[in-house]
Short mmCIF file of C-alpha atoms in Angstrom, two decimals:
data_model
loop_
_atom_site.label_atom_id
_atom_site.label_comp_id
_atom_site.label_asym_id
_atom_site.label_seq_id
_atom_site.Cartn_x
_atom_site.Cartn_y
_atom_site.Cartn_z
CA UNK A 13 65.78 63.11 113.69
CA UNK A 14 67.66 63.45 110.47
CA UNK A 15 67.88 65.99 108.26
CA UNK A 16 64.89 64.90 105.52
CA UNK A 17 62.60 64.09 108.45
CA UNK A 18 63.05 67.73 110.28
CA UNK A 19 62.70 69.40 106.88
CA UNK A 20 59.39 66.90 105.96
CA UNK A 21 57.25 68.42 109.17
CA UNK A 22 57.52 72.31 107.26
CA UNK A 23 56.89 70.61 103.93
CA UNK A 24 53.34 68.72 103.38
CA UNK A 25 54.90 66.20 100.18
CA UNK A 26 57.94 64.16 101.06
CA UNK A 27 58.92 64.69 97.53
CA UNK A 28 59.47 68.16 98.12
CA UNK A 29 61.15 67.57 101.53
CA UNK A 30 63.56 64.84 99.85
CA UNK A 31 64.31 67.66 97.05
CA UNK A 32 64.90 70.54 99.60
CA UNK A 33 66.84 68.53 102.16
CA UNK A 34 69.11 67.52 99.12
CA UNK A 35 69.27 70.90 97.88
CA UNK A 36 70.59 72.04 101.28
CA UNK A 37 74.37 72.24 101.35
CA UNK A 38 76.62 69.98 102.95
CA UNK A 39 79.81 69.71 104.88
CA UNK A 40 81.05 67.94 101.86
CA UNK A 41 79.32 70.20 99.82
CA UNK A 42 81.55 73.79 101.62
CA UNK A 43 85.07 71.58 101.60
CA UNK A 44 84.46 71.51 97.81
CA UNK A 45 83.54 74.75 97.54
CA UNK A 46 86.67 76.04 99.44
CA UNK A 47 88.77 73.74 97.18
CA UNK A 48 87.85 74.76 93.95
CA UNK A 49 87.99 78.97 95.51
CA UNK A 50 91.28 78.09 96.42
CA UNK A 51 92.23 76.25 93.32
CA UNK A 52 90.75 79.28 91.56
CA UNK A 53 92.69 81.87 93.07
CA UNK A 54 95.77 80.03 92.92
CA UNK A 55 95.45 79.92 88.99
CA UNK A 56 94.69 83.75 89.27
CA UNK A 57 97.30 84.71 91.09
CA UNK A 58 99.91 82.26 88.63
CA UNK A 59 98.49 83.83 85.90
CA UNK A 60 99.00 87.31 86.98
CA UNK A 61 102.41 86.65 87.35
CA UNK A 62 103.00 85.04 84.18
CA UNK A 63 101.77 88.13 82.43
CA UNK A 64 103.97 90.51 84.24
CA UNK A 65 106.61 88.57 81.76
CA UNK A 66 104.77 88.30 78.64
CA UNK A 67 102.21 91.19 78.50
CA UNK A 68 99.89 88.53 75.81
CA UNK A 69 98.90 86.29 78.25
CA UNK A 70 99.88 82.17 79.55
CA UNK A 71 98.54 78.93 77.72
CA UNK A 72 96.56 76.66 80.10
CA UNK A 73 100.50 74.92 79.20
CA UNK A 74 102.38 78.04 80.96
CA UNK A 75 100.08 77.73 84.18
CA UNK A 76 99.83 74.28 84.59
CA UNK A 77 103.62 74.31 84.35
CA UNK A 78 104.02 77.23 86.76
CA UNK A 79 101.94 75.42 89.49
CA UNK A 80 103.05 71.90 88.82
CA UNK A 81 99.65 71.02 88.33
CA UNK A 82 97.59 68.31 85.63
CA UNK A 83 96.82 70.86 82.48
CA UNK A 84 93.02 68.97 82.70
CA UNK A 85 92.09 70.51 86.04
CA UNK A 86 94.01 74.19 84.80
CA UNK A 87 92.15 73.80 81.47
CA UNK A 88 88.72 73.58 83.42
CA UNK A 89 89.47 75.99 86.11
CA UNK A 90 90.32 78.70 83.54
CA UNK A 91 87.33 77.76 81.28
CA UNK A 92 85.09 78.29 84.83
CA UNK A 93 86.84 81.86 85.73
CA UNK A 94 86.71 82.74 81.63
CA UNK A 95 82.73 81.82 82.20
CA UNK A 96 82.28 83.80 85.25
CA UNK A 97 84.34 87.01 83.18
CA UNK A 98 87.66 86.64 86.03
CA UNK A 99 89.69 86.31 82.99
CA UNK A 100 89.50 86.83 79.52
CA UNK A 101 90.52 83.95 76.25
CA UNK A 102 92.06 85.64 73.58
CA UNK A 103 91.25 84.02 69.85
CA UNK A 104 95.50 82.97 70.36
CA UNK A 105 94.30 80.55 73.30
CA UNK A 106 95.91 82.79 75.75
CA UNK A 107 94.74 83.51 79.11
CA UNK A 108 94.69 86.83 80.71
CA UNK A 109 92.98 88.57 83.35
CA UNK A 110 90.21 90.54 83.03
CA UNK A 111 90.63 94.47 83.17
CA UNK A 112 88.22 94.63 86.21
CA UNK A 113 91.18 93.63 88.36
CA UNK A 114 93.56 95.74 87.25
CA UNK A 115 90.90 98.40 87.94
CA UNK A 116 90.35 97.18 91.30
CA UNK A 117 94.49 97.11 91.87
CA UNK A 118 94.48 100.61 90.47
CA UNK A 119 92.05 101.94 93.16
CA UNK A 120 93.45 100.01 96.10
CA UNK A 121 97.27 101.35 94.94
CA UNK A 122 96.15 104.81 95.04
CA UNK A 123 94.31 104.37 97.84
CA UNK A 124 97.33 102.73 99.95
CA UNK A 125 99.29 105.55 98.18
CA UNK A 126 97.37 108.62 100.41
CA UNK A 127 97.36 106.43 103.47
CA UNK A 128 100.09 104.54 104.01
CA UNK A 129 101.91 107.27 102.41
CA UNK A 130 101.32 109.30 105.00
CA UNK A 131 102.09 107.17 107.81
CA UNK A 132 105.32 106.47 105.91
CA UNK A 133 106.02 110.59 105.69
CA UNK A 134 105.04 111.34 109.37
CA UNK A 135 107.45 108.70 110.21
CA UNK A 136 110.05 109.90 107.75
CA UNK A 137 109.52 113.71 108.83
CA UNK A 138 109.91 112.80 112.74
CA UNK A 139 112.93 110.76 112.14
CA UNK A 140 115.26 113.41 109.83
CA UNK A 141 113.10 116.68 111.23
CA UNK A 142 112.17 117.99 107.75
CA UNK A 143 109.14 118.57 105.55
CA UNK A 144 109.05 115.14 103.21
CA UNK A 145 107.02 114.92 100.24
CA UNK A 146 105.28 112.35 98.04
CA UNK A 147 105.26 113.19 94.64
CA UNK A 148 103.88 111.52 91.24
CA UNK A 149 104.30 112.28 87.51
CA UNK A 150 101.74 114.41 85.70
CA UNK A 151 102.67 115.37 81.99
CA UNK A 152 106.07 117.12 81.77
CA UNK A 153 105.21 118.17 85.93
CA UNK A 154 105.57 116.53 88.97
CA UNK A 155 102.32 117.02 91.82
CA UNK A 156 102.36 116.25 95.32
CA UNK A 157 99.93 114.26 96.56
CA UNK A 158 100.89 113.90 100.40
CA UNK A 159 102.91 116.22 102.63
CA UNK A 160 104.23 116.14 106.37
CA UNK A 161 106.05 119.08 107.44
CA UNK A 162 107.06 119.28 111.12
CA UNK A 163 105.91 122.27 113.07
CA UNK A 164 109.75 123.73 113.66
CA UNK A 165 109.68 123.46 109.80
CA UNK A 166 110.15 127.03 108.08
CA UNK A 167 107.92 126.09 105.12
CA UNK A 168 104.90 128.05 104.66
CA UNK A 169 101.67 126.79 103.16
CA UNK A 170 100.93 122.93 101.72
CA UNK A 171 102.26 121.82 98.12
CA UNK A 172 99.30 118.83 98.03
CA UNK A 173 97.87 119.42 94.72
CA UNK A 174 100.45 121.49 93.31
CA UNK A 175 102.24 121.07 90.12
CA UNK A 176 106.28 122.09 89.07
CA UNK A 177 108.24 121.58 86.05
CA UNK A 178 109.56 117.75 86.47
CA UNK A 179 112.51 118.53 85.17
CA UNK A 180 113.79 120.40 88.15
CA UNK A 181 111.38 119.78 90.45
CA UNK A 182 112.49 117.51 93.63
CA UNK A 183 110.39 114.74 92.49
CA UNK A 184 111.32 115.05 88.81
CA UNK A 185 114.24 112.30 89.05
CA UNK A 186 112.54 109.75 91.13
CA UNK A 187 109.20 109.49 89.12
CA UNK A 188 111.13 108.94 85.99
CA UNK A 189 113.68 106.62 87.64
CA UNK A 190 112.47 103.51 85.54
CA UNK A 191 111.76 105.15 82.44
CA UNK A 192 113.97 104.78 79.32
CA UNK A 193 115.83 107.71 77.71
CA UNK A 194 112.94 108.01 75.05
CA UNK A 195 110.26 107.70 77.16
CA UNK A 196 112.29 110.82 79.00
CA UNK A 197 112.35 112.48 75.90
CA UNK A 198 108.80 111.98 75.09
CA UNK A 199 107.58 113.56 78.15
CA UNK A 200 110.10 116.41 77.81
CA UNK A 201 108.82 116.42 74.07
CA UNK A 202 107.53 120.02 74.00
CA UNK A 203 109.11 121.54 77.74
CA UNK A 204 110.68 124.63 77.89
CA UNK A 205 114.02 123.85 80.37
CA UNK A 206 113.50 127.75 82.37
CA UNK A 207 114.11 128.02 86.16
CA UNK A 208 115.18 130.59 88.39
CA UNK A 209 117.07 127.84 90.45
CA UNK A 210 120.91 128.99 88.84
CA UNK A 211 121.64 124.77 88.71
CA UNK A 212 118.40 123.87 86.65
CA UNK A 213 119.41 121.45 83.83
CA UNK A 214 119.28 123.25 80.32
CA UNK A 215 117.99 120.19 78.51
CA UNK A 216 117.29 116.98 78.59
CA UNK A 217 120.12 115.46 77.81
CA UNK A 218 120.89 117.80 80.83
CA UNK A 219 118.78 115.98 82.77
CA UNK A 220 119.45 112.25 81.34
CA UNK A 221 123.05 112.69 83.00
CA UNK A 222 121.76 113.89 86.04
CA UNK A 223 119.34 110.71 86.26
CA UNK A 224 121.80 108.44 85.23
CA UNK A 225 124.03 109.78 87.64
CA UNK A 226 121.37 109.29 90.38
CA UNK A 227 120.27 105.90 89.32
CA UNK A 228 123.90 104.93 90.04
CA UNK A 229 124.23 106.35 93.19
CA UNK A 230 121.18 104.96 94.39
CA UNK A 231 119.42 108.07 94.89
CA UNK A 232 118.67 111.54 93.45
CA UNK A 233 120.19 115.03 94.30
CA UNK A 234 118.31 118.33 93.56
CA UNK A 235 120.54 121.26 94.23
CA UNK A 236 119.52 124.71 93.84
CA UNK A 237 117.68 123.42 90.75
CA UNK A 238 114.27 124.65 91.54
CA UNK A 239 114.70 128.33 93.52
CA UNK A 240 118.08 129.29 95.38
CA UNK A 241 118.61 127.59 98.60
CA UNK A 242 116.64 124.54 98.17
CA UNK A 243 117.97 120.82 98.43
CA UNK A 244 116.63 117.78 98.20
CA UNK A 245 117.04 114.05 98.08
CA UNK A 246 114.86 111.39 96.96
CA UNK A 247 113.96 108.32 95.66
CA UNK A 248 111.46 106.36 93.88
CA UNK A 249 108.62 104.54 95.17
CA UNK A 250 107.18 100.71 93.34
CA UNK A 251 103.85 99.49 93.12
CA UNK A 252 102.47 95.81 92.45
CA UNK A 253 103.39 95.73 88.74
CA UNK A 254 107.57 96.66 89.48
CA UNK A 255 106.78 100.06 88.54
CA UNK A 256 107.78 103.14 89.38
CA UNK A 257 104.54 105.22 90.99
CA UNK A 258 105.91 107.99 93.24
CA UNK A 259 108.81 109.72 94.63
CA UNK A 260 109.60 110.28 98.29
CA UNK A 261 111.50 113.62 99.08
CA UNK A 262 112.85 115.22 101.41
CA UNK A 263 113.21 119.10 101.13
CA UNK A 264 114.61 122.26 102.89
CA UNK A 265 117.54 125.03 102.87
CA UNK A 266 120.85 123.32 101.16
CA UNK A 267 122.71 124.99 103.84
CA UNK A 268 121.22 122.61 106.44
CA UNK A 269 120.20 119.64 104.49
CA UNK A 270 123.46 119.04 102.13
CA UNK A 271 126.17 118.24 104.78
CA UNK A 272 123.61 115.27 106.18
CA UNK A 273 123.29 113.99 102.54
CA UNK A 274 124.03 110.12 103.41
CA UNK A 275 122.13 110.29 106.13
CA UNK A 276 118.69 112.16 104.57
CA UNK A 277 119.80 109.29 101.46
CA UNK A 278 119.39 106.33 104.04
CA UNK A 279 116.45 107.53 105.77
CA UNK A 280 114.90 108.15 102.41
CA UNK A 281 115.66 104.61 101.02
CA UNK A 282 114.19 102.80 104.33
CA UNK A 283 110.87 104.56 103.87
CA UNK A 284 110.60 103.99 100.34
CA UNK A 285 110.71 100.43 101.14
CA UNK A 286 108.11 100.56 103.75
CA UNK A 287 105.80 102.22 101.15
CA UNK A 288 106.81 99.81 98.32
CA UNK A 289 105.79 96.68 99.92
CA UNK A 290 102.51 98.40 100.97
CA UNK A 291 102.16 98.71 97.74
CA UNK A 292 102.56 95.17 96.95
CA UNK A 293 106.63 95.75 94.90
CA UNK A 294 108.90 93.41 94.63
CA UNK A 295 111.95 94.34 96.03
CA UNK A 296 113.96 96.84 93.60
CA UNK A 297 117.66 97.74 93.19
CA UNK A 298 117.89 101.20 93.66
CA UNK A 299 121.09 101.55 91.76
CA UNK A 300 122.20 100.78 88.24
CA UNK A 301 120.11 101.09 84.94
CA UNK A 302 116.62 100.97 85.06
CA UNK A 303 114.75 97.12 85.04
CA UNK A 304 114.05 95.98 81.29
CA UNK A 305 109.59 96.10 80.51
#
């Protein structure tokens, strides 16, 4: 029995069979469907590239190019997602995508950022056997947002939600690893460079030197900045856009941590990666100036 004929004995007209049976998707019907999702996401996913580069969009040109494909079929692809609000045409002809996904990337980053953060840091912590942290920048202060400190650890109390002075805090260097000199000035606009840790920097050209210095090394050093006694190292942590989003640390007395240096550096730099690509980064040099945006 075919398909008009089954639907005809529900349906008293064979009009109105004929127009529901050909209403009724077919096979033909879900491979073009597939196709066009596919095509659609490709052309997303090309154009969110392209505007990591240039911040005012791609020309249906710049995509068709980037995906070796016939500018016709990227021209109406990008016409359909503009239509169904997936990305936005500026009165330049440019494409870009809509804010809703950077929205939804937002939420998803700092979501991954709590959990796989702290898989990452209970990992981190059981390997070097000391309390690691996972900082991010807020104003002129660093906060922590995940902790794992092991139970032989002689810390007291959690730092999640807490707040210090970025510019000697043990985050401080990492979160503002890609950030120009001005932008460091700009956040250090209206701070007040006190600490009772004797090495604090004084300024912040004070603290420029000791981030260049870090940058080049490939990691960052706190010593004695924040309180006597305390050490860290750490690095920075990317997200999706090749930016910097957090700092990993790890922290405890300088008279244990500081001869194992390399070897807290190393296990630092491994986890960072781990995090990064959960985050959906690129893979970043860890050393040397920071990347041009």
């Amino acid at each position: 029995m075919s398909s008009i004929e089954a639907v005809e004995r529900r349906h008293p007209t064979r009009a109105g069979a004929v127009e529901y049976a050909r209403s009724m998707p077919t096979a033909e019907d879900a491979v073009q469907a597939r196709t066009s999702m596919g095509r659609g996401f490709e052309i997303i996913a090309a154009l969110a590239e392209l505007t990591t580069q240039d911040a005012s969009g791609a020309s249906v040109h710049d995509v068709a190019q980037a995906l070796q494909r016939e500018r016709s079929q990227v021209s109406r692809t990008l016409a359909a997602l503009a239509d169904q609000g997936l990305v936005v045409r500026g009165p330049d002809h440019r494409y870009r995508l809509a804010w809703g996904w950077y929205a939804a990337a937002q939420d998803l980053t700092d979501h991954r950022l709590h959990t796989a953060g702290l898989s990452t840091l209970d990992e981190l912590a059981e390997t070097v056997g000391e309390a690691c942290f996972l900082g991010v920048l807020h104003g002129d202060s660093t906060r922590t947002v995940v902790e794992s400190i092991p139970a032989a650890s002689r810390m007291i109390g959690s730092w999640v939600g807490r707040a210090y002075p970025a510019f000697c805090s043990d985050a401080g260097q990492a979160v503002l690893w890609d950030a120009s000199d001005d932008e460091v000035r700009d956040v250090f606009a209206k701070t007040a460079f006190t600490s009772p840790g004797p090495n604090a920097p004084r300024s912040v050209d004070d603290f420029l030197a000791r981030l260049h210095a870090a940058r080049e090394r490939g990691y960052a050093i706190v010593d004695e900045e924040a309180e006597p006694g305390l050490y860290s190292v750490s690095v920075p942590v990317w997200d999706f856009r090749r930016e910097v989003i957090a700092g990993i640390q790890i922290v405890g007395e300088r008279a244990a941590l500081e001869p194992r240096t390399a070897e807290l550096a190393k296990a630092c730099r491994a986890a960072s990666a781990v995090l990064s690509a959960a985050l959906g980064a690129p893979d970043q040099p860890l050393s040397g100036p920071p990347p041009a945006r």
